[in-house]
């Protein structure tokens, strides 16, 4: 049936909303944010309803010296944006002073999220830690631009890690440090933690609880909730080390601390030893926001990962793991369990629970001084500390080169013994996904599944969130519209077999941005629809000259078609 829309006045067409997922890797997902800014670092968490919350920094594309702001968007299981249009997500922090850097995010279990970030001040090289609670509508529940967490000023603050308190509130840990530019030494570094209830009121002592009172420097690492309203946290500690110029050390160790629900130190004031072997051992800190180097053991304790330089502080560190029970007692050998001891540079990606008291670890190995020939590996450590797979890990894929932030790898588990991961295929500049089972066997073919193969997208920083029935929501930074809207964020959904959900084929014409119907840049692929085109409008589109298409679907919440006076748009079906 032919439909002809003729408007004597400016008019807007709205149709019922449909699922927005695009089941075609060449088109490459739906726009989460395509504002006229550069979308930079981001974090992703579940919304608790099979959707995802994506928090990201955004900077003026035309001014790289501009101050970045922090925004958030929520996408439902069916692919609908929940927190505004793709061009206007919810603001988390838009304070006009100081560079902002995301630290951590966790779901609040009510459809919202807790988010932490640091603001760097240029006047005295200090920084401040902030915290915000977003509700299920994306609205901040606490002070505009967040609550300042640290009490002391004129210190550098970093590594703001989060854990739920089990009562609707949140616990945050961080490190404060002071660096002396004359002696080239860090003269002060201590780790703290604070609890906030759901309304943003601090529950522990002003300035936070100091996690360790031993002499020397202490830096916080990964943190988990202890299941009783408190936390367990890893610490890098210098009490047994010499401290040399340029902040070099010869015997750093890894300790741990547990705080009760009221903030009391439970494992002695100085913490308990995770590893105190000779030479340096370091917490595998959150070098990227996605990094996870500590998980619950499922029985009130914690499993830790750390870099071990035993025998040679100048060589490549080896990845070791240790399990500590709820009383702070080591469960495995004093030196820990080796995960990978090859003579290569290594970067941790993430560790996950194996669901049986053990862990599955994912990391990258880089040869030639960490510059080329990167590969990703995995290893399972059973609850008794026994490596379950090949010594030094099972190789997953070749990364191609050391790409830093651009090569971030993310992984999640489905709770049924399967682990799905996403990575950037450098050779083809595409985003791919794979699933392995509890025997490390690939489930989605030899080379995995394509998520985005758009040749202009250059997808990076892929992140993955569990959705319903074992499906996945994947999001990434995308450059297909860089000339007009800067770097954007896109997302897609995968079935349990790794196939894209959506049913929209590459012959469909889908809007890429607000604009005129007859302007190529309005459409993905840069081609104006014809009378044989199936058109999907997800943005605000104006029609100023007669147009014809085969079919037309206008999707809420952001799609609309405004037709000029005396102009026809003809839909043939």
Coordinates of C-alpha atoms in Angstrom, one line a residue:
X1 CA 0.0 0.0 0.0
X2 CA 1.3 3.4 -1.0
X3 CA 1.4 6.1 1.7
X4 CA 1.8 9.7 0.7
X5 CA 2.4 12.3 3.5
X6 CA 1.8 15.9 2.3
X7 CA 2.1 18.6 4.9
X8 CA 0.8 22.2 4.6
X9 CA 2.6 23.2 7.8
X10 CA 5.7 21.8 9.4
X11 CA 4.8 18.5 10.8
X12 CA 6.5 15.7 12.7
X13 CA 5.9 12.0 12.2
X14 CA 6.2 9.6 15.1
X15 CA 5.8 5.8 15.0
X16 CA 5.9 3.1 17.6
X17 CA 9.3 2.2 19.0
X18 CA 10.9 -1.0 17.9
X19 CA 14.0 -3.0 19.0
X20 CA 17.0 -1.0 18.0
X21 CA 19.7 -3.6 17.9
X22 CA 21.4 -4.0 14.5
X23 CA 22.1 -7.6 13.5
X24 CA 24.8 -6.6 10.9
X25 CA 28.5 -6.2 11.7
X26 CA 29.0 -4.0 8.6
X27 CA 26.6 -1.4 10.0
X28 CA 28.1 -1.9 13.4
X29 CA 25.7 -1.4 16.2
X30 CA 23.5 1.4 17.5
X31 CA 24.7 4.8 18.7
X32 CA 24.9 5.1 22.5
X33 CA 26.5 8.6 22.3
X34 CA 27.1 10.5 19.1
X35 CA 27.2 14.0 20.4
X36 CA 29.5 16.5 18.7
X37 CA 32.2 15.8 21.1
X38 CA 35.0 13.2 21.5
X39 CA 33.8 10.3 23.8
X40 CA 36.9 9.0 25.6
X41 CA 37.4 6.5 28.4
X42 CA 34.4 4.6 29.7
X43 CA 33.1 2.1 32.1
X44 CA 30.2 -0.3 31.8
X45 CA 28.0 -2.1 34.4
X46 CA 24.8 -4.0 34.3
X47 CA 21.5 -2.2 35.0
X48 CA 20.2 -5.3 36.8
X49 CA 17.4 -5.7 34.2
X50 CA 19.5 -7.3 31.4
X51 CA 20.5 -3.9 30.0
X52 CA 23.7 -1.9 30.5
X53 CA 24.8 1.4 32.0
X54 CA 27.7 3.1 30.2
X55 CA 29.6 6.0 31.9
X56 CA 32.1 7.9 29.8
X57 CA 34.2 11.1 29.6
X58 CA 33.5 13.5 26.8
X59 CA 35.7 16.4 25.5
X60 CA 35.1 19.2 23.0
X61 CA 36.3 17.8 19.7
X62 CA 37.6 21.1 18.4
X63 CA 39.7 21.9 21.6
X64 CA 41.9 19.1 23.0
X65 CA 42.8 21.4 25.9
X66 CA 39.1 21.7 27.0
X67 CA 38.0 20.2 30.3
X68 CA 36.4 16.7 29.9
X69 CA 33.0 16.1 31.4
X70 CA 31.4 12.8 32.6
X71 CA 28.1 11.5 31.2
X72 CA 26.1 8.3 31.4
X73 CA 23.6 6.4 29.2
X74 CA 21.5 3.3 29.9
X75 CA 20.4 0.9 27.1
X76 CA 17.7 -1.7 27.7
X77 CA 17.9 -5.3 26.8
X78 CA 15.9 -4.6 23.7
X79 CA 18.2 -1.8 22.6
X80 CA 16.3 1.3 23.7
X81 CA 18.2 4.3 25.1
X82 CA 16.8 5.1 28.5
X83 CA 18.6 8.2 29.6
X84 CA 18.0 10.7 26.8
X85 CA 18.9 10.8 23.2
X86 CA 22.2 9.5 21.8
X87 CA 23.2 13.2 21.3
X88 CA 22.2 14.3 24.9
X89 CA 23.0 11.7 27.6
X90 CA 22.8 12.3 31.3
X91 CA 25.4 14.5 33.0
X92 CA 27.3 13.0 35.9
X93 CA 29.9 15.7 36.4
X94 CA 30.1 18.9 34.3
X95 CA 32.2 21.0 36.8
X96 CA 34.1 23.6 34.9
X97 CA 37.4 23.3 36.7
X98 CA 39.9 20.5 36.6
X99 CA 40.5 17.5 34.3
X100 CA 38.3 14.5 35.2
X101 CA 39.3 10.9 35.1
X102 CA 36.9 8.0 35.7
X103 CA 38.0 5.6 38.4
X104 CA 35.3 3.0 39.0
X105 CA 31.6 2.2 38.6
X106 CA 29.3 -0.5 40.1
X107 CA 25.6 -1.1 39.8
X108 CA 23.4 -0.1 42.8
X109 CA 21.1 -3.1 42.3
X110 CA 18.1 -0.7 41.8
X111 CA 18.7 0.1 38.1
X112 CA 21.2 2.8 38.8
X113 CA 25.0 3.0 39.5
X114 CA 27.6 4.4 41.8
X115 CA 30.4 6.2 40.0
X116 CA 33.8 7.5 41.2
X117 CA 36.2 9.9 39.5
X118 CA 39.2 12.1 40.1
X119 CA 39.5 15.8 39.3
X120 CA 43.0 17.1 38.8
X121 CA 43.9 20.6 39.8
X122 CA 46.7 22.4 37.9
X123 CA 47.5 25.0 40.6
X124 CA 49.3 22.7 42.9
X125 CA 49.3 19.3 41.1
X126 CA 46.8 18.0 43.6
X127 CA 43.6 16.0 42.9
X128 CA 40.3 15.3 44.5
X129 CA 38.1 12.2 44.6
X130 CA 34.4 12.4 43.9
X131 CA 31.5 10.0 44.2
X132 CA 27.9 10.1 42.7
X133 CA 24.8 7.9 42.9
X134 CA 22.7 7.7 39.8
X135 CA 19.1 6.4 40.1
X136 CA 17.4 4.2 37.5
X137 CA 16.5 7.3 35.5
X138 CA 20.1 8.5 35.4
X139 CA 19.5 11.4 37.7
X140 CA 22.1 12.2 40.3
X141 CA 20.8 11.6 43.9
X142 CA 23.5 13.5 45.7
X143 CA 25.1 16.9 45.3
X144 CA 25.4 18.3 41.8
X145 CA 28.8 17.2 40.4
X146 CA 29.2 14.6 43.2
X147 CA 30.4 14.4 46.8
X148 CA 34.1 15.1 47.5
X149 CA 35.4 12.0 49.3
X150 CA 38.9 12.9 50.5
X151 CA 39.2 15.4 53.4
X152 CA 42.9 16.4 53.0
X153 CA 44.0 18.9 50.4
X154 CA 47.2 19.4 48.5
X155 CA 47.7 15.7 47.9
X156 CA 47.3 13.5 44.8
X157 CA 44.4 11.2 45.2
X158 CA 43.9 8.1 42.9
X159 CA 42.5 4.6 42.6
X160 CA 39.0 5.2 43.8
X161 CA 37.6 1.7 44.0
X162 CA 34.0 0.8 44.9
X163 CA 32.1 -2.0 46.6
X164 CA 28.5 -2.3 47.7
X165 CA 27.8 -2.5 51.4
X166 CA 24.8 -4.8 51.1
X167 CA 22.4 -2.2 52.5
X168 CA 21.9 0.1 49.5
X169 CA 25.1 2.1 50.2
X170 CA 28.6 2.0 48.9
X171 CA 32.2 1.7 50.2
X172 CA 35.0 3.6 48.5
X173 CA 38.8 3.2 48.9
X174 CA 41.6 5.4 47.6
X175 CA 45.2 6.4 48.1
X176 CA 46.5 9.9 49.0
X177 CA 50.1 10.7 48.2
X178 CA 52.6 13.6 48.3
X179 CA 55.6 13.8 45.9
X180 CA 58.7 16.0 46.6
X181 CA 60.0 17.4 43.4
X182 CA 63.3 18.4 45.0
X183 CA 64.2 14.9 46.3
X184 CA 62.3 13.0 43.6
X185 CA 60.6 10.9 46.3
X186 CA 57.1 10.2 47.3
X187 CA 57.2 11.3 51.0
X188 CA 53.7 10.2 51.9
X189 CA 51.3 7.5 50.6
X190 CA 48.4 6.0 52.6
X191 CA 45.3 4.1 51.7
X192 CA 41.8 5.0 53.1
X193 CA 38.2 3.8 52.9
X194 CA 34.8 5.4 53.6
X195 CA 31.3 4.2 53.6
X196 CA 28.3 6.2 52.4
X197 CA 24.6 5.3 52.9
X198 CA 22.1 5.5 50.0
X199 CA 21.5 9.2 50.7
X200 CA 25.2 10.1 50.6
X201 CA 26.0 10.5 54.3
X202 CA 29.4 9.3 55.4
X203 CA 29.3 6.5 57.9
X204 CA 32.9 6.3 59.1
X205 CA 35.3 8.8 60.5
X206 CA 35.9 12.1 58.7
X207 CA 38.5 11.6 56.0
X208 CA 38.1 7.9 56.0
X209 CA 39.6 4.9 57.8
X210 CA 43.3 4.4 57.2
X211 CA 43.7 0.9 56.1
X212 CA 47.2 0.3 57.4
X213 CA 49.3 2.0 60.1
X214 CA 52.7 0.3 59.4
X215 CA 55.6 2.7 58.7
X216 CA 56.3 3.4 55.0
X217 CA 54.1 3.8 52.0
X218 CA 50.8 2.0 51.4
X219 CA 48.8 2.0 48.2
X220 CA 45.3 0.5 47.8
X221 CA 44.5 -2.2 45.1
X222 CA 41.4 -4.2 44.3
X223 CA 38.6 -4.4 46.8
X224 CA 35.6 -6.6 47.3
X225 CA 32.7 -6.5 49.7
X226 CA 33.0 -9.1 52.5
X227 CA 29.3 -10.1 52.5
X228 CA 28.8 -8.6 56.0
X229 CA 28.8 -4.8 55.2
X230 CA 32.6 -4.5 55.2
X231 CA 35.4 -5.0 52.7
X232 CA 38.5 -7.0 51.9
X233 CA 41.2 -5.1 50.1
X234 CA 44.8 -5.6 48.7
X235 CA 47.6 -3.2 49.5
X236 CA 51.1 -2.6 48.1
X237 CA 53.4 -1.8 51.0
X238 CA 57.0 -0.5 51.4
X239 CA 57.6 -1.3 55.1
X240 CA 60.3 -3.9 54.3
X241 CA 61.9 -2.0 51.4
X242 CA 64.6 0.6 50.8
X243 CA 63.4 3.7 49.0
X244 CA 65.7 5.1 46.3
X245 CA 65.7 8.2 44.1
X246 CA 62.9 8.4 41.5
X247 CA 60.7 6.2 43.7
X248 CA 62.5 2.9 43.1
X249 CA 62.2 0.1 45.7
X250 CA 63.9 -3.2 46.3
X251 CA 61.4 -5.1 48.4
X252 CA 57.8 -4.1 48.1
X253 CA 55.3 -6.5 49.4
X254 CA 51.6 -7.3 49.1
X255 CA 49.4 -7.1 52.2
X256 CA 45.6 -7.2 52.8
X257 CA 43.1 -5.7 55.2
X258 CA 39.5 -6.3 56.1
X259 CA 37.2 -3.6 57.5
X260 CA 34.1 -4.4 59.4
X261 CA 30.7 -2.8 58.6
X262 CA 31.5 0.0 61.1
X263 CA 35.0 0.6 59.7
X264 CA 37.1 -1.3 62.3
X265 CA 40.3 -2.9 61.1
X266 CA 39.8 -6.7 61.6
X267 CA 43.2 -8.1 60.5
X268 CA 45.6 -6.1 62.8
X269 CA 46.3 -2.5 62.2
X270 CA 49.1 -3.4 59.8
X271 CA 47.2 -5.9 57.7
X272 CA 48.1 -9.5 56.9
X273 CA 50.7 -10.7 54.5
X274 CA 49.7 -11.9 51.0
X275 CA 53.3 -12.2 49.8
X276 CA 56.5 -11.0 51.5
X277 CA 59.1 -12.9 49.5
X278 CA 62.4 -11.2 48.6
X279 CA 62.4 -8.5 45.9
X280 CA 59.3 -6.7 44.7
X281 CA 55.8 -7.9 44.7
X282 CA 53.2 -5.5 43.5
X283 CA 49.4 -5.4 43.4
X284 CA 48.2 -5.6 39.9
X285 CA 46.6 -2.2 40.2
X286 CA 43.8 -0.8 38.0
X287 CA 46.1 0.2 35.2
X288 CA 42.9 0.4 33.1
X289 CA 39.4 0.9 34.6
X290 CA 38.5 -2.6 33.4
X291 CA 41.3 -4.3 35.2
X292 CA 40.2 -6.6 38.0
X293 CA 42.9 -8.1 40.3
X294 CA 40.9 -9.4 43.2
X295 CA 37.7 -11.4 43.5
X296 CA 35.7 -13.2 46.2
X297 CA 36.5 -16.8 46.8
X298 CA 32.7 -17.5 47.3
X299 CA 33.3 -18.4 51.0
X300 CA 34.0 -15.1 52.7
X301 CA 37.6 -14.8 51.6
X302 CA 39.4 -13.2 48.6
X303 CA 41.7 -14.3 45.7
X304 CA 44.5 -11.9 44.8
X305 CA 46.7 -11.5 41.8
X306 CA 50.1 -9.8 42.0
X307 CA 53.2 -9.1 40.0
X308 CA 56.2 -11.0 41.4
X309 CA 59.8 -9.9 40.6
X310 CA 61.5 -12.4 42.9
X311 CA 65.1 -12.9 41.8
X312 CA 65.3 -9.9 39.5
X313 CA 63.6 -6.5 40.1
X314 CA 64.8 -5.3 36.6
X315 CA 63.3 -8.2 34.7
X316 CA 59.7 -9.0 33.6
X317 CA 57.4 -9.7 36.5
X318 CA 55.5 -12.9 36.8
X319 CA 51.8 -13.3 37.6
X320 CA 51.0 -15.1 40.9
X321 CA 47.9 -15.6 42.8
X322 CA 47.0 -16.2 46.5
X323 CA 43.8 -17.0 48.4
X324 CA 43.1 -15.7 51.9
X325 CA 40.2 -16.8 54.0
X326 CA 37.8 -14.6 56.0
X327 CA 40.2 -14.7 59.0
X328 CA 43.1 -13.4 56.9
X329 CA 45.0 -16.7 56.7
X330 CA 46.7 -17.7 53.5
X331 CA 45.3 -20.9 52.0
X332 CA 47.9 -21.6 49.4
X333 CA 51.7 -21.8 49.4
X334 CA 53.4 -18.8 51.1
X335 CA 54.9 -17.6 47.8
X336 CA 51.6 -18.0 46.0
X337 CA 50.6 -20.0 42.9
X338 CA 52.2 -19.2 39.6
X339 CA 49.8 -18.2 36.8
X340 CA 52.4 -17.3 34.2
X341 CA 56.2 -17.2 34.5
X342 CA 57.3 -16.7 30.9
X343 CA 60.1 -14.3 30.2
X344 CA 57.8 -11.7 28.6
X345 CA 56.1 -8.4 29.5
X346 CA 52.7 -9.1 30.9
X347 CA 49.6 -7.0 31.3
X348 CA 46.6 -8.3 33.4
X349 CA 43.2 -8.0 31.7
X350 CA 40.9 -9.4 34.3
X351 CA 40.2 -12.3 36.7
X352 CA 36.8 -13.9 37.2
X353 CA 35.4 -16.5 39.5
X354 CA 35.2 -20.1 38.2
X355 CA 32.1 -20.6 40.4
X356 CA 33.8 -23.3 42.5
X357 CA 36.1 -21.3 44.8
X358 CA 38.8 -20.8 42.2
X359 CA 39.6 -18.2 39.5
X360 CA 40.0 -17.9 35.7
X361 CA 42.7 -15.3 34.8
X362 CA 43.1 -13.4 31.5
X363 CA 46.3 -11.5 30.5
X364 CA 48.5 -10.5 27.6
X365 CA 52.1 -11.4 26.9
X366 CA 54.3 -9.1 24.8
X367 CA 57.7 -9.9 23.4
X368 CA 60.5 -7.5 22.1
X369 CA 60.3 -5.3 25.1
X370 CA 56.5 -5.0 25.1
X371 CA 56.3 -3.4 21.7
X372 CA 55.1 -6.0 19.3
X373 CA 53.8 -9.6 19.0
X374 CA 51.1 -9.4 21.6
X375 CA 49.0 -12.5 22.5
X376 CA 46.2 -13.0 25.1
X377 CA 46.2 -16.0 27.4
X378 CA 44.0 -17.6 30.1
X379 CA 44.6 -19.9 33.1
X380 CA 42.2 -21.5 35.6
X381 CA 43.4 -21.9 39.2
X382 CA 41.3 -24.4 41.2
X383 CA 40.1 -23.7 44.8
X384 CA 43.0 -25.7 46.1
X385 CA 45.5 -23.6 44.2
X386 CA 46.2 -26.1 41.4
X387 CA 46.6 -24.7 37.8
X388 CA 43.9 -26.6 35.8
X389 CA 45.0 -25.8 32.3
X390 CA 48.3 -25.7 30.3
X391 CA 51.3 -24.4 32.2
X392 CA 51.6 -20.7 31.6
X393 CA 48.2 -20.6 30.2
X394 CA 46.1 -21.4 27.1
X395 CA 46.7 -19.0 24.2
X396 CA 43.4 -17.3 23.1
X397 CA 44.5 -15.2 20.1
X398 CA 47.2 -12.9 18.6
X399 CA 46.7 -9.3 19.4
X400 CA 49.2 -8.2 16.7
X401 CA 50.9 -5.4 18.7
X402 CA 51.0 -3.7 22.0
X403 CA 48.2 -1.2 21.6
X404 CA 47.8 0.2 25.2
X405 CA 44.3 1.7 25.7
X406 CA 43.4 0.9 22.1
X407 CA 43.9 -2.8 22.7
X408 CA 41.8 -3.2 25.9
X409 CA 40.4 -6.6 26.2
X410 CA 37.3 -7.4 28.3
X411 CA 35.7 -10.6 29.5
X412 CA 32.7 -11.8 31.5
X413 CA 31.3 -15.1 32.7
X414 CA 27.7 -16.4 32.4
X415 CA 27.7 -18.2 35.8
X416 CA 27.5 -21.5 34.0
X417 CA 31.2 -22.2 33.4
X418 CA 31.5 -20.2 30.2
X419 CA 33.7 -17.0 29.6
X420 CA 33.0 -14.6 26.8
X421 CA 35.5 -12.0 25.7
X422 CA 35.8 -9.2 23.1
X423 CA 38.9 -7.8 21.5
X424 CA 40.1 -5.6 18.7
X425 CA 41.3 -7.5 15.7
X426 CA 44.2 -5.3 14.6
X427 CA 44.7 -6.9 11.2
X428 CA 41.2 -6.1 10.1
X429 CA 40.5 -3.2 12.4
X430 CA 37.3 -4.9 13.6
X431 CA 35.8 -5.9 16.9
X432 CA 35.3 -9.6 17.6
X433 CA 34.0 -11.9 20.3
X434 CA 34.7 -15.5 21.5
X435 CA 33.4 -17.8 24.2
X436 CA 35.3 -20.6 26.0
X437 CA 34.0 -23.2 28.4
X438 CA 35.5 -24.4 31.7
X439 CA 38.0 -26.5 29.7
X440 CA 39.2 -23.4 27.8
X441 CA 37.7 -24.8 24.5
X442 CA 36.5 -22.2 22.0
X443 CA 32.7 -22.3 21.5
X444 CA 32.3 -19.8 18.6
X445 CA 34.5 -21.3 15.9
X446 CA 38.2 -20.9 15.4
X447 CA 38.2 -17.1 14.9
X448 CA 35.2 -16.1 17.0
X449 CA 32.3 -13.8 15.8
X450 CA 32.3 -10.4 14.2
X451 CA 30.7 -7.6 16.1
X452 CA 31.7 -4.5 14.1
X453 CA 33.5 -4.7 10.8
X454 CA 32.6 -1.1 9.6
X455 CA 35.8 0.0 7.8
X456 CA 35.5 3.5 9.1
X457 CA 34.7 2.6 12.7
X458 CA 38.1 1.4 13.9
X459 CA 36.4 0.0 17.0
X460 CA 38.5 0.1 20.2
X461 CA 37.9 -0.3 24.0
X462 CA 35.3 -3.1 23.6
X463 CA 33.5 -3.8 26.9
X464 CA 31.0 -6.7 27.5
X465 CA 28.0 -6.9 29.9
X466 CA 25.8 -10.0 30.6
X467 CA 22.2 -9.7 29.4
X468 CA 19.3 -12.0 29.5
X469 CA 19.5 -15.8 29.0
X470 CA 23.2 -15.8 28.6
X471 CA 23.3 -13.1 25.9
X472 CA 25.8 -10.2 25.8
X473 CA 25.7 -6.5 25.3
X474 CA 29.0 -5.2 23.9
X475 CA 29.9 -1.5 23.6
X476 CA 33.0 0.2 22.1
X477 CA 34.5 3.5 21.0
X478 CA 33.8 4.2 17.3
X479 CA 35.3 6.6 14.8
X480 CA 32.9 6.3 11.8
X481 CA 31.5 9.8 12.3
X482 CA 34.7 11.4 13.5
X483 CA 34.7 14.3 11.0
X484 CA 31.2 15.4 12.0
X485 CA 30.6 14.2 15.6
X486 CA 34.0 13.1 16.9
X487 CA 34.6 9.7 18.5
X488 CA 31.3 8.0 19.4
X489 CA 30.2 5.1 21.5
X490 CA 28.2 2.2 19.9
X491 CA 26.7 -1.0 21.2
X492 CA 25.4 -4.3 19.9
X493 CA 23.8 -7.4 21.4
X494 CA 24.9 -11.0 20.9
X495 CA 23.0 -14.3 21.3
X496 CA 24.4 -17.3 23.3
X497 CA 25.9 -18.5 20.0
X498 CA 27.7 -15.2 19.4
X499 CA 25.4 -14.0 16.6
X500 CA 24.2 -10.4 16.4
X501 CA 20.7 -9.6 17.4
X502 CA 18.6 -7.2 15.4
X503 CA 17.6 -8.6 12.0
X504 CA 18.4 -5.3 10.2
X505 CA 20.4 -6.2 7.1
X506 CA 23.0 -4.1 5.4
X507 CA 20.6 -3.1 2.6
X508 CA 18.5 -1.1 5.1
X509 CA 19.1 2.7 5.4
X510 CA 19.6 3.8 9.0
X511 CA 20.1 7.3 10.2
X512 CA 23.5 8.2 11.6
X513 CA 22.8 11.6 13.0
X514 CA 20.2 14.5 13.0
X515 CA 20.0 16.1 9.6
X516 CA 18.2 16.4 6.3
X517 CA 16.8 13.4 4.5
X518 CA 18.6 14.3 1.3
X519 CA 22.0 14.8 2.9
X520 CA 24.3 11.8 2.6
X521 CA 25.9 12.3 6.0
X522 CA 22.5 11.8 7.6
X523 CA 22.6 8.1 6.8
X524 CA 25.0 5.4 7.7
X525 CA 27.2 4.7 4.7
X526 CA 26.8 8.2 3.4
X527 CA 24.1 7.3 0.7
X528 CA 20.6 8.9 0.4
X529 CA 17.7 6.3 0.3
X530 CA 15.9 5.6 -3.0
X531 CA 12.5 4.1 -3.8
X532 CA 13.9 0.6 -3.1
X533 CA 15.2 1.4 0.4
X534 CA 13.9 0.2 3.7
X535 CA 14.5 3.2 6.0
X536 CA 14.9 3.3 9.8
X537 CA 14.9 6.8 11.4
X538 CA 16.5 7.0 14.9
X539 CA 17.3 10.7 14.8
X540 CA 15.6 14.0 14.0
X541 CA 15.3 14.2 10.2
X542 CA 13.8 16.9 8.1
X543 CA 12.4 16.5 4.6
X544 CA 12.8 19.6 2.4
X545 CA 12.4 18.0 -1.0
X546 CA 10.1 15.3 -2.3
X547 CA 11.3 11.8 -1.3
X548 CA 10.4 8.2 -1.9
X549 CA 11.3 5.0 0.0
X550 CA 10.2 1.4 0.1
X551 CA 9.4 1.3 3.8
X552 CA 9.7 3.7 6.7
X553 CA 10.2 3.0 10.4
X554 CA 10.6 5.9 12.9
X555 CA 11.8 4.7 16.3
X556 CA 11.4 6.3 19.7
X557 CA 12.7 7.9 21.8
X558 CA 14.8 9.9 19.4
X559 CA 13.4 9.4 15.9
X560 CA 11.2 11.9 14.1
X561 CA 10.6 13.0 10.6
X562 CA 9.6 16.7 10.0
X563 CA 8.3 17.5 6.5
X564 CA 8.4 21.0 5.0
X565 CA 5.4 22.9 3.7
X566 CA 4.1 21.5 0.4
X567 CA 6.6 18.5 0.4
X568 CA 5.7 14.9 -0.2
X569 CA 7.3 11.8 1.3
X570 CA 6.0 8.7 -0.4
X571 CA 6.3 5.2 1.3
X572 CA 5.6 2.4 -1.2
X573 CA 4.7 -0.2 1.4

